[in-house]
């Protein structure tokens, strides 16, 4: 984890690269991405804990499609 001087240098570089007007947008997008990531991780952990749905042992195949209708004249 960067200490005090390193953190200040990183912040100055970010400010120079993105400019002062873009920093609020950047921070907002980072917050949204972090929130979505945490939700995805939580959702993934919840679904991996659930057992897969049981498949029926004797599944019947679907019925064949009906024959095409004869042309009417």
XYZ file of C-alpha atoms in Angstrom:
73
model
C 0.000 0.000 0.000
C 1.508 3.339 -0.982
C 2.473 5.675 1.826
C 1.996 9.449 2.051
C 4.552 10.722 -0.503
C 3.740 8.008 -3.040
C 0.023 8.708 -2.735
C 0.550 12.412 -3.372
C 2.625 11.660 -6.491
C -0.072 9.292 -7.798
C -2.788 11.914 -7.231
C -0.751 14.592 -9.053
C -0.189 12.267 -12.020
C -3.917 11.442 -12.193
C -4.766 15.143 -12.017
C -2.362 15.937 -14.862
C -3.612 13.048 -17.028
C -7.347 13.564 -16.614
C -7.667 17.235 -15.703
C -9.695 18.729 -12.889
C -13.007 18.680 -14.740
C -12.843 14.934 -15.462
C -12.017 13.785 -11.922
C -15.620 13.828 -10.586
C -16.785 11.708 -13.545
C -13.880 9.345 -13.063
C -14.616 8.940 -9.345
C -18.328 8.363 -10.038
C -17.589 5.684 -12.630
C -15.093 3.976 -10.322
C -17.708 3.906 -7.554
C -20.296 2.374 -9.882
C -17.820 -0.231 -11.109
C -16.878 -1.168 -7.548
C -20.548 -1.517 -6.562
C -21.338 -3.714 -9.588
C -18.271 -5.839 -8.901
C -19.274 -6.435 -5.293
C -22.848 -7.308 -6.351
C -21.508 -9.739 -8.954
C -19.187 -11.414 -6.475
C -22.020 -11.751 -3.963
C -24.356 -13.106 -6.626
C -21.723 -15.579 -7.810
C -21.134 -16.826 -4.287
C -24.882 -17.232 -3.729
C -25.413 -19.209 -6.934
C -22.398 -21.458 -6.410
C -23.754 -22.448 -2.982
C -27.090 -23.546 -4.476
C -27.221 -27.071 -5.928
C -27.950 -27.347 -9.643
C -31.584 -28.037 -10.574
C -32.490 -31.707 -10.797
C -32.999 -33.110 -14.283
C -35.882 -35.550 -14.801
C -34.594 -39.059 -15.422
C -37.146 -39.975 -18.095
C -37.534 -36.899 -20.240
C -39.965 -37.286 -23.112
C -38.872 -35.789 -26.436
C -40.942 -32.926 -27.816
C -43.628 -33.858 -30.350
C -42.697 -33.577 -34.028
C -43.770 -30.403 -35.835
C -47.044 -30.607 -37.766
C -46.819 -31.250 -41.520
C -47.008 -28.200 -43.780
C -50.490 -27.199 -44.847
C -51.540 -28.022 -48.406
C -51.930 -24.961 -50.652
C -55.553 -23.923 -51.149
C -56.913 -22.959 -54.563
